C-alpha cells in the first residue's frame, strides 16, 4: 500500500517540486485549455489519489466512449460522480469544479489512500453497475451474460500449472485478473519492467509443498504461471513495498519502461494463438511521490486528440514530453493493445 493524499497540489517540500521540474514543462506555463479530455480536477482536501486514478480512466478512450453514450449515461448511478467528471473533461474543457468526494464508502473519509486499491474498487463498482444495466436490457432481449465493457476491456486470464516434483503429476488452474501486481527485484537501484514481469512469471518451488492428488501426500511442488488470455487494457501495478530491518519501506527502484512497446509474448501460454500480437503501448501512468504512509499522487496521460502527454497534478495540467514520462515515481502503468482512435462522443 502506498498512501497518498496531499492537500495542496504544490507542497513546498523539495521532492514534489523536484518532480514538477523532472516531468513537467516550464513551471510557470499556463494550464491547458480547450483541449478535449485535458482537464484538471480540484483537490477536495485529500483526493489526489482519486484525481490521479480518474484521469487515467478518463484517458481510457473505449471506456469513455461507452460510458458517454446517451443510453448508458442515463442508466448509471454508482459511477455517476466520475461520469460527471468524464462529461466535464471531454466536453467543456478547462477547469472542472470537482469538489464532491464520490460515494465510495471506504474512501469517503479524510485518510490518505492507495491509488491501486481505489482503481480496483472503481473497476469492480463500474462492472457491477453495468451488469445490472445489461441484465435489465437483456431481460427485454431474452439474452443473459455477465460480460460488460469493463470485463471486455480490462479482464485477462492467468493459467497456472503445478507440478509435483515427486511423481510429475500436473494440475492446471486458471483465474481472471484485471490488475497484475508485479514484484520489484529488491537489490537493484534500477531494473526494467520486463525484469518485473519475468519475476512475476518465473517458476517457483513451494518448499512447504502442496497435497498432490496423485501421490495423496504433501509434496514439493513447482508452480509456473502463464498468460492465458490477453486483456485489451493491461494494468500493471508495481509493488513498491519492501523491508529494511523490521520496518516497511517504499522501494524507490527506477523501473524503466518505454512508452512505445511492451511485449508480453514471452509470458503467453503456448495454447494461446495471438494473431493480434502481444504488444502493448503505454497510455497512462500513476506516479507516487513520498513515503509508504504519506505522499502525493499525480497522473501522466496520453491524449488521443492532441497525441501528446500531459501531467495532471490535481487542478494543475501541463504538457509533458513523451521521453519524460518514465520516472522512478511510477506506481501504476496502463497499456493498450490497440492504439486508441479519436473518441466518438455523441451529444456533448
Ligand atoms: Zn505427486
Short mmCIF file of C-alpha atoms and ligand atoms in Angstrom, two decimals:
data_model
loop_
_atom_site.label_atom_id
_atom_site.label_comp_id
_atom_site.label_asym_id
_atom_site.label_seq_id
_atom_site.Cartn_x
_atom_site.Cartn_y
_atom_site.Cartn_z
CA UNK A 1 0.00 0.00 0.00
CA UNK A 2 1.29 3.46 -0.87
CA UNK A 3 -0.85 6.02 0.86
CA UNK A 4 -1.19 9.44 -0.68
CA UNK A 5 -3.48 12.40 -0.40
CA UNK A 6 -1.75 15.73 -0.15
CA UNK A 7 -3.95 18.77 0.40
CA UNK A 8 -2.01 21.09 -1.81
CA UNK A 9 -1.12 20.32 -5.37
CA UNK A 10 2.13 22.13 -4.83
CA UNK A 11 3.54 21.28 -1.43
CA UNK A 12 6.62 23.25 -0.54
CA UNK A 13 8.56 20.06 0.06
CA UNK A 14 11.62 19.52 -2.08
CA UNK A 15 10.63 16.21 -3.58
CA UNK A 16 7.39 17.38 -5.13
CA UNK A 17 8.93 20.44 -6.63
CA UNK A 18 11.68 18.22 -7.93
CA UNK A 19 9.09 16.03 -9.58
CA UNK A 20 7.48 19.02 -11.27
CA UNK A 21 10.78 20.01 -12.72
CA UNK A 22 11.52 16.46 -13.70
CA UNK A 23 8.39 15.60 -15.59
CA UNK A 24 6.72 18.88 -16.41
CA UNK A 25 7.21 21.64 -18.89
CA UNK A 26 8.37 25.03 -17.54
CA UNK A 27 6.79 25.65 -14.17
CA UNK A 28 5.04 28.91 -14.95
CA UNK A 29 3.35 27.75 -18.13
CA UNK A 30 -0.40 28.36 -18.40
CA UNK A 31 -2.69 25.38 -17.85
CA UNK A 32 -4.08 23.58 -20.86
CA UNK A 33 -7.33 24.94 -22.24
CA UNK A 34 -9.73 24.00 -24.98
CA UNK A 35 -8.38 20.52 -25.41
CA UNK A 36 -10.92 17.71 -25.05
CA UNK A 37 -10.11 15.27 -22.28
CA UNK A 38 -7.49 17.57 -20.77
CA UNK A 39 -8.94 18.97 -17.60
CA UNK A 40 -7.57 19.43 -14.08
CA UNK A 41 -9.53 18.22 -11.04
CA UNK A 42 -9.71 20.19 -7.83
CA UNK A 43 -8.43 18.54 -4.70
CA UNK A 44 -11.20 18.12 -2.13
CA UNK A 45 -8.73 18.00 0.73
CA UNK A 46 -7.01 14.66 0.31
CA UNK A 47 -8.20 13.42 -3.05
CA UNK A 48 -5.03 13.42 -5.14
CA UNK A 49 -5.17 9.59 -5.23
CA UNK A 50 -8.70 9.82 -6.60
CA UNK A 51 -7.84 12.52 -9.12
CA UNK A 52 -4.89 10.55 -10.46
CA UNK A 53 -6.99 7.40 -10.91
CA UNK A 54 -9.87 9.33 -12.55
CA UNK A 55 -7.51 10.96 -15.02
CA UNK A 56 -6.25 7.52 -16.09
CA UNK A 57 -9.81 6.22 -16.50
CA UNK A 58 -10.74 9.40 -18.41
CA UNK A 59 -7.89 8.63 -20.81
CA UNK A 60 -9.15 5.11 -21.49
CA UNK A 61 -10.89 6.04 -24.73
CA UNK A 62 -13.02 2.91 -25.36
CA UNK A 63 -14.38 3.14 -21.81
CA UNK A 64 -15.10 6.86 -22.15
CA UNK A 65 -16.90 6.33 -25.46
CA UNK A 66 -19.08 3.61 -23.99
CA UNK A 67 -19.93 5.49 -20.79
CA UNK A 68 -20.76 8.70 -22.60
CA UNK A 69 -23.26 7.10 -24.96
CA UNK A 70 -26.61 8.72 -24.18
CA UNK A 71 -28.20 5.31 -23.34
CA UNK A 72 -25.53 4.40 -20.82
CA UNK A 73 -25.38 7.84 -19.26
CA UNK A 74 -29.00 7.90 -18.19
CA UNK A 75 -28.74 4.46 -16.53
CA UNK A 76 -25.61 4.74 -14.42
CA UNK A 77 -25.92 5.51 -10.72
CA UNK A 78 -22.96 4.42 -8.58
CA UNK A 79 -20.47 5.71 -11.05
CA UNK A 80 -22.38 8.94 -11.56
CA UNK A 81 -19.80 11.02 -9.77
CA UNK A 82 -16.97 10.18 -12.03
CA UNK A 83 -19.20 10.03 -15.04
CA UNK A 84 -19.78 13.70 -14.41
CA UNK A 85 -16.06 14.14 -14.41
CA UNK A 86 -15.83 12.45 -17.80
CA UNK A 87 -18.51 14.70 -19.24
CA UNK A 88 -16.78 17.80 -17.99
CA UNK A 89 -13.42 16.62 -19.14
CA UNK A 90 -14.46 15.72 -22.67
CA UNK A 91 -16.94 18.48 -23.32
CA UNK A 92 -16.29 21.80 -21.69
CA UNK A 93 -12.52 21.63 -21.26
CA UNK A 94 -10.69 23.89 -18.91
CA UNK A 95 -11.23 23.70 -15.15
CA UNK A 96 -13.60 21.25 -13.54
CA UNK A 97 -15.49 22.04 -10.41
CA UNK A 98 -14.67 18.83 -8.66
CA UNK A 99 -15.27 19.35 -5.00
CA UNK A 100 -17.54 16.48 -4.01
CA UNK A 101 -15.93 13.23 -2.97
CA UNK A 102 -17.84 10.48 -4.78
CA UNK A 103 -19.84 8.00 -2.71
CA UNK A 104 -17.21 5.31 -2.36
CA UNK A 105 -17.77 4.07 1.23
CA UNK A 106 -14.28 3.04 2.28
CA UNK A 107 -12.74 6.02 0.54
CA UNK A 108 -15.21 8.58 1.82
CA UNK A 109 -13.04 9.88 4.65
CA UNK A 110 -10.09 12.14 5.07
CA UNK A 111 -7.42 9.45 5.20
CA UNK A 112 -4.67 9.08 2.68
CA UNK A 113 -5.34 6.13 0.40
CA UNK A 114 -3.69 3.79 -2.02
CA UNK A 115 -4.41 4.52 -5.70
CA UNK A 116 -4.25 0.88 -6.77
CA UNK A 117 -6.91 -0.09 -4.23
CA UNK A 118 -9.11 2.74 -5.46
CA UNK A 119 -8.60 1.80 -9.12
CA UNK A 120 -9.57 -1.80 -8.32
CA UNK A 121 -12.64 -0.52 -6.46
CA UNK A 122 -13.69 1.75 -9.36
CA UNK A 123 -13.31 -1.04 -11.92
CA UNK A 124 -15.31 -3.52 -9.80
CA UNK A 125 -18.02 -0.98 -8.91
CA UNK A 126 -18.42 0.05 -12.51
CA UNK A 127 -18.57 -3.57 -13.68
CA UNK A 128 -21.29 -4.38 -11.08
CA UNK A 129 -23.22 -1.28 -12.04
CA UNK A 130 -23.08 -2.04 -15.75
CA UNK A 131 -24.01 -5.67 -15.12
CA UNK A 132 -27.32 -4.52 -13.62
CA UNK A 133 -27.98 -2.33 -16.64
CA UNK A 134 -27.08 -5.17 -19.02
CA UNK A 135 -29.43 -7.55 -17.20
CA UNK A 136 -32.29 -5.07 -17.50
CA UNK A 137 -31.60 -4.72 -21.22
CA UNK A 138 -31.17 -8.49 -21.66
CA UNK A 139 -34.47 -9.21 -19.94
CA UNK A 140 -36.06 -7.29 -22.75
CA UNK A 141 -33.94 -9.11 -25.36
CA UNK A 142 -34.02 -12.54 -23.70
CA UNK A 143 -30.23 -12.89 -23.55
CA UNK A 144 -28.08 -13.49 -20.48
CA UNK A 145 -24.45 -12.64 -19.96
CA UNK A 146 -22.38 -11.03 -17.22
CA UNK A 147 -19.94 -9.51 -19.62
CA UNK A 148 -19.70 -5.71 -19.59
CA UNK A 149 -17.49 -3.18 -21.32
CA UNK A 150 -15.34 -3.30 -18.19
CA UNK A 151 -14.72 -7.05 -18.33
CA UNK A 152 -14.30 -6.93 -22.11
CA UNK A 153 -11.62 -4.26 -21.82
CA UNK A 154 -9.79 -4.99 -18.58
CA UNK A 155 -10.12 -8.71 -17.98
CA UNK A 156 -7.32 -11.11 -18.82
CA UNK A 157 -6.71 -14.65 -17.60
CA UNK A 158 -3.76 -16.32 -15.93
CA UNK A 159 -3.23 -20.04 -16.08
CA UNK A 160 -1.15 -21.84 -13.52
CA UNK A 161 0.48 -25.23 -13.73
CA UNK A 162 1.56 -27.00 -10.55
CA UNK A 163 3.98 -29.88 -10.95
CA UNK A 164 4.53 -32.49 -8.23
CA UNK A 165 8.31 -32.90 -8.08
CA UNK A 166 7.86 -36.45 -6.77
CA UNK A 167 5.57 -38.03 -9.40
CA UNK A 168 5.49 -35.36 -12.12
CA UNK A 169 1.71 -35.06 -11.86
CA UNK A 170 0.50 -31.77 -13.33
CA UNK A 171 -2.52 -29.81 -12.21
CA UNK A 172 -3.92 -26.83 -14.13
CA UNK A 173 -5.96 -23.90 -12.95
CA UNK A 174 -6.91 -20.54 -14.37
CA UNK A 175 -8.16 -17.29 -12.94
CA UNK A 176 -9.20 -13.92 -14.34
CA UNK A 177 -7.32 -10.73 -13.47
CA UNK A 178 -7.75 -7.02 -14.03
CA UNK A 179 -4.53 -5.73 -12.46
CA UNK A 180 -1.20 -7.54 -12.37
CA UNK A 181 0.75 -6.68 -9.21
CA UNK A 182 4.39 -7.10 -10.08
CA UNK A 183 7.24 -7.66 -7.63
CA UNK A 184 10.32 -5.46 -7.99
CA UNK A 185 13.79 -7.03 -7.70
CA UNK A 186 14.81 -5.74 -4.26
CA UNK A 187 18.58 -5.47 -4.57
CA UNK A 188 18.68 -3.26 -7.65
CA UNK A 189 18.68 0.53 -7.97
CA UNK A 190 17.36 0.22 -11.49
CA UNK A 191 15.64 -2.52 -13.47
CA UNK A 192 13.23 -2.81 -16.39
CA UNK A 193 9.52 -3.53 -16.47
CA UNK A 194 10.42 -6.76 -18.28
CA UNK A 195 12.52 -7.75 -15.22
CA UNK A 196 9.44 -7.27 -13.02
CA UNK A 197 7.30 -9.31 -15.41
CA UNK A 198 9.92 -12.08 -15.56
CA UNK A 199 9.99 -12.18 -11.77
CA UNK A 200 6.19 -12.46 -11.66
CA UNK A 201 6.06 -15.27 -14.24
CA UNK A 202 9.18 -17.19 -13.21
CA UNK A 203 8.82 -20.74 -11.98
CA UNK A 204 8.87 -21.06 -8.22
CA UNK A 205 9.10 -24.06 -5.92
CA UNK A 206 6.79 -24.27 -2.94
CA UNK A 207 9.06 -25.92 -0.41
CA UNK A 208 6.22 -26.29 2.09
CA UNK A 209 4.58 -28.43 -0.57
CA UNK A 210 1.07 -28.96 -1.81
CA UNK A 211 -1.01 -32.11 -1.43
CA UNK A 212 -0.60 -33.97 -4.74
CA UNK A 213 -3.80 -35.57 -6.00
CA UNK A 214 -1.80 -38.44 -7.49
CA UNK A 215 0.51 -39.22 -4.53
CA UNK A 216 -2.08 -38.22 -1.94
CA UNK A 217 0.71 -36.65 0.11
CA UNK A 218 2.18 -33.21 0.65
CA UNK A 219 4.98 -32.91 -1.88
CA UNK A 220 7.46 -30.30 -3.02
CA UNK A 221 5.70 -28.54 -5.92
CA UNK A 222 6.84 -26.33 -8.78
CA UNK A 223 4.45 -23.61 -9.87
CA UNK A 224 4.55 -21.72 -13.13
CA UNK A 225 2.13 -19.08 -14.35
CA UNK A 226 1.31 -18.04 -17.92
CA UNK A 227 -0.91 -15.53 -19.59
CA UNK A 228 -3.85 -17.43 -20.98
CA UNK A 229 -5.85 -14.50 -22.33
CA UNK A 230 -4.52 -11.02 -23.00
CA UNK A 231 -6.71 -8.10 -21.94
CA UNK A 232 -7.26 -5.15 -24.29
CA UNK A 233 -6.25 -2.82 -21.49
CA UNK A 234 -3.38 -4.04 -19.35
CA UNK A 235 -2.84 -2.55 -15.90
CA UNK A 236 0.48 -3.18 -14.20
CA UNK A 237 0.92 -2.28 -10.53
CA UNK A 238 4.45 -2.06 -9.16
CA UNK A 239 4.66 -3.45 -5.63
CA UNK A 240 6.88 -0.74 -4.20
CA UNK A 241 6.89 -2.26 -0.75
CA UNK A 242 9.94 -3.67 0.94
CA UNK A 243 11.51 -4.19 4.33
CA UNK A 244 14.50 -2.50 5.87
CA UNK A 245 15.29 -4.36 9.06
CA UNK A 246 11.98 -4.55 10.85
CA UNK A 247 10.33 -1.58 9.25
CA UNK A 248 8.46 -1.47 5.99
CA UNK A 249 9.78 0.95 3.40
CA UNK A 250 8.89 2.16 -0.05
CA UNK A 251 11.04 0.69 -2.83
CA UNK A 252 12.40 3.57 -4.90
CA UNK A 253 13.82 1.36 -7.65
CA UNK A 254 13.86 3.08 -11.02
CA UNK A 255 11.75 0.69 -13.06
CA UNK A 256 12.50 1.59 -16.66
CA UNK A 257 9.75 1.34 -19.24
CA UNK A 258 9.11 2.57 -22.74
CA UNK A 259 6.03 4.44 -23.93
CA UNK A 260 6.36 2.67 -27.28
CA UNK A 261 6.02 -1.08 -26.84
CA UNK A 262 5.74 -3.70 -24.16
CA UNK A 263 5.96 -7.25 -25.44
CA UNK A 264 4.14 -9.90 -23.45
CA UNK A 265 4.80 -12.79 -25.83
CA UNK A 266 7.46 -14.42 -23.55
CA UNK A 267 4.77 -14.90 -20.90
CA UNK A 268 1.99 -16.27 -23.11
CA UNK A 269 0.74 -19.79 -22.66
CA UNK A 270 1.68 -21.96 -25.65
CA UNK A 271 -2.00 -22.69 -26.26
CA UNK A 272 -2.74 -19.04 -26.96
CA UNK A 273 -2.67 -18.13 -30.59
CA UNK A 274 -2.34 -14.41 -30.77
CA UNK A 275 -2.97 -13.12 -34.26
CA UNK A 276 -3.08 -9.54 -32.96
CA UNK A 277 0.34 -9.90 -31.36
CA UNK A 278 1.13 -9.45 -27.70
CA UNK A 279 2.48 -5.95 -27.87
CA UNK A 280 1.10 -3.02 -25.90
CA UNK A 281 1.67 0.71 -25.79
CA UNK A 282 1.57 2.86 -22.69
CA UNK A 283 -1.17 5.49 -22.36
CA UNK A 284 -1.27 6.43 -18.66
CA UNK A 285 0.83 6.30 -15.50
CA UNK A 286 0.00 6.98 -11.86
CA UNK A 287 3.01 8.43 -10.05
CA UNK A 288 3.51 8.45 -6.29
CA UNK A 289 5.99 10.63 -4.50
CA UNK A 290 6.65 10.48 -0.79
CA UNK A 291 6.73 7.65 1.69
CA UNK A 292 4.79 4.49 2.36
CA UNK A 293 2.25 6.13 4.67
CA UNK A 294 2.14 9.62 3.24
CA UNK A 295 2.61 11.10 -0.19
CA UNK A 296 1.17 12.72 -3.26
CA UNK A 297 -0.26 11.19 -6.42
CA UNK A 298 -0.18 12.60 -9.95
CA UNK A 299 -1.07 11.11 -13.33
CA UNK A 300 0.57 11.23 -16.75
CA UNK A 301 -1.86 10.57 -19.58
CA UNK A 302 -1.63 10.43 -23.33
CA UNK A 303 -4.35 12.32 -25.18
CA UNK A 304 -5.53 10.77 -28.44
CA UNK A 305 -6.81 14.05 -29.87
CA UNK A 306 -3.63 16.06 -29.40
CA UNK A 307 -1.33 13.00 -29.49
CA UNK A 308 0.60 14.46 -26.57
CA UNK A 309 1.24 13.62 -22.93
CA UNK A 310 0.01 15.72 -20.01
CA UNK A 311 0.85 15.74 -16.34
CA UNK A 312 -2.25 16.00 -14.14
CA UNK A 313 -1.39 17.27 -10.68
CA UNK A 314 -4.87 17.89 -9.22
CA UNK A 315 -6.00 21.13 -10.85
CA UNK A 316 -2.64 21.75 -12.49
CA UNK A 317 -2.30 20.36 -16.02
CA UNK A 318 0.86 20.67 -18.05
CA UNK A 319 2.19 19.19 -21.27
CA UNK A 320 4.99 16.69 -20.87
CA UNK A 321 7.39 15.37 -23.44
CA UNK A 322 6.99 11.64 -24.06
CA UNK A 323 10.61 10.96 -23.17
CA UNK A 324 9.99 12.32 -19.68
CA UNK A 325 7.10 10.03 -18.83
CA UNK A 326 9.42 7.37 -17.46
CA UNK A 327 10.44 8.13 -13.87
CA UNK A 328 11.27 6.31 -10.62
CA UNK A 329 7.90 7.51 -9.25
CA UNK A 330 5.78 5.27 -11.49
CA UNK A 331 3.37 3.16 -9.44
CA UNK A 332 0.61 2.04 -11.85
CA UNK A 333 1.04 1.68 -15.63
CA UNK A 334 -1.87 1.43 -18.07
CA UNK A 335 -1.30 -0.08 -21.50
CA UNK A 336 -3.48 -0.53 -24.55
CA UNK A 337 -3.19 -3.37 -27.04
CA UNK A 338 -4.65 -1.32 -29.90
CA UNK A 339 -3.75 2.34 -30.25
CA UNK A 340 -6.74 4.47 -29.27
CA UNK A 341 -8.52 6.38 -32.01
CA UNK A 342 -10.06 9.80 -31.57
CA UNK A 343 -13.11 9.27 -29.36
CA UNK A 344 -16.54 9.35 -30.99
CA UNK A 345 -18.72 11.00 -28.39
CA UNK A 346 -22.30 11.90 -29.21
CA UNK A 347 -24.37 14.63 -27.73
CA UNK A 348 -21.69 16.55 -25.90
ZN1 LIG B 1 2.69 -36.45 -6.81
#
